[in-house]
Short mmCIF file of C-alpha atoms in Angstrom, two decimals:
data_model
loop_
_atom_site.label_atom_id
_atom_site.label_comp_id
_atom_site.label_asym_id
_atom_site.label_seq_id
_atom_site.Cartn_x
_atom_site.Cartn_y
_atom_site.Cartn_z
CA ASP O 1 11.17 -16.90 1.12
CA HIS O 2 12.82 -13.79 -0.34
CA GLN O 3 9.50 -12.18 -1.31
CA GLY O 4 7.99 -12.31 2.16
CA ARG O 5 5.97 -14.71 4.25
CA ASN O 6 2.59 -13.04 3.79
CA ARG O 7 0.78 -10.63 1.46
CA LEU O 8 1.76 -7.53 3.40
CA ARG O 9 5.44 -8.44 3.46
CA ARG O 10 5.35 -9.28 -0.25
CA ALA O 11 3.70 -5.94 -0.95
CA ARG O 12 6.35 -4.09 1.05
CA THR O 13 9.08 -5.97 -0.83
CA TYR O 14 7.48 -5.03 -4.16
CA VAL O 15 7.13 -1.34 -3.27
CA ARG O 16 10.72 -1.24 -2.02
CA ALA O 17 11.92 -2.86 -5.28
CA MET O 18 9.96 -0.32 -7.32
CA ALA O 19 11.55 2.53 -5.34
CA GLU O 20 15.02 1.07 -5.89
CA ARG O 21 14.35 0.71 -9.62
CA ALA O 22 13.12 4.30 -9.87
CA ALA O 23 16.25 5.52 -8.08
CA ALA O 24 18.50 3.44 -10.34
CA GLU O 25 16.86 5.01 -13.39
CA ASN O 26 16.92 8.50 -11.85
CA ARG O 27 13.13 8.69 -12.01
CA PRO O 28 10.66 9.83 -9.37
CA ASN O 29 9.33 7.06 -7.17
CA ARG O 30 5.56 7.03 -7.54
CA SER O 31 4.92 3.69 -5.90
CA ARG O 32 3.51 3.49 -2.40
CA LEU O 33 1.73 0.98 -0.29
CA LEU O 34 -1.68 1.81 1.09
CA THR O 35 -3.21 -0.49 3.66
CA LEU O 36 -6.68 -0.65 5.12
CA PRO O 37 -6.38 -0.99 8.90
CA GLY O 38 -8.62 -3.64 10.40
CA MET O 39 -9.57 -5.19 7.06
CA SER O 40 -9.03 -8.76 5.94
CA HIS O 41 -8.13 -9.87 2.41
CA ASP O 42 -11.80 -9.68 1.41
CA PHE O 43 -12.72 -7.28 -1.39
CA THR O 44 -16.36 -6.89 -0.35
CA GLN O 45 -15.41 -6.08 3.24
CA CYS O 46 -12.79 -3.58 2.08
CA VAL O 47 -15.35 -1.78 -0.08
CA ALA O 48 -18.19 -1.89 2.46
CA GLU O 49 -16.26 -1.24 5.68
CA GLY O 50 -12.81 0.01 4.69
CA ASP O 51 -13.68 2.85 2.27
CA LEU O 52 -11.65 1.17 -0.49
CA VAL O 53 -13.38 3.15 -3.26
CA GLY O 54 -12.72 6.48 -1.53
CA ILE O 55 -9.11 5.63 -0.75
CA VAL O 56 -8.38 4.50 -4.31
CA GLY O 57 -10.04 7.64 -5.64
CA LYS O 58 -7.85 9.84 -3.44
CA ALA O 59 -4.74 7.89 -4.44
CA LEU O 60 -5.56 8.32 -8.12
CA LEU O 61 -6.02 12.04 -7.55
CA HIS O 62 -2.68 12.09 -5.68
CA GLU O 63 -4.26 13.16 -2.43
CA VAL O 64 -2.64 12.00 0.77
CA TYR O 65 -4.39 9.13 2.51
CA GLN O 66 -4.19 9.24 6.30
CA PRO O 67 -5.40 6.07 7.98
CA SER O 68 -7.63 6.48 11.00
CA THR O 69 -5.45 4.08 12.98
CA PRO O 70 -1.70 3.47 12.92
CA LEU O 71 -0.53 0.85 10.46
CA GLY O 72 2.04 -0.62 12.81
CA ASP O 73 4.48 -0.98 9.93
CA LYS O 74 7.80 -2.40 10.92
CA PRO O 75 10.83 -2.78 8.68
#
């Protein structure tokens, strides 16, 4: 599957494609992937336990989000 085998891999593929498109059009790359360490794909959990509202607010205000635990991202 060229998009990725799971949601996180698909998201990384999408963000990478957006960055490539921005570069091809000589535009700034404004896309980035934010993850919530330790959270499942459950909206209520992400809001209640993962500070989703705060993180989205910071992202919209262009503040840097620093996760409390490493993301373990691998290429």
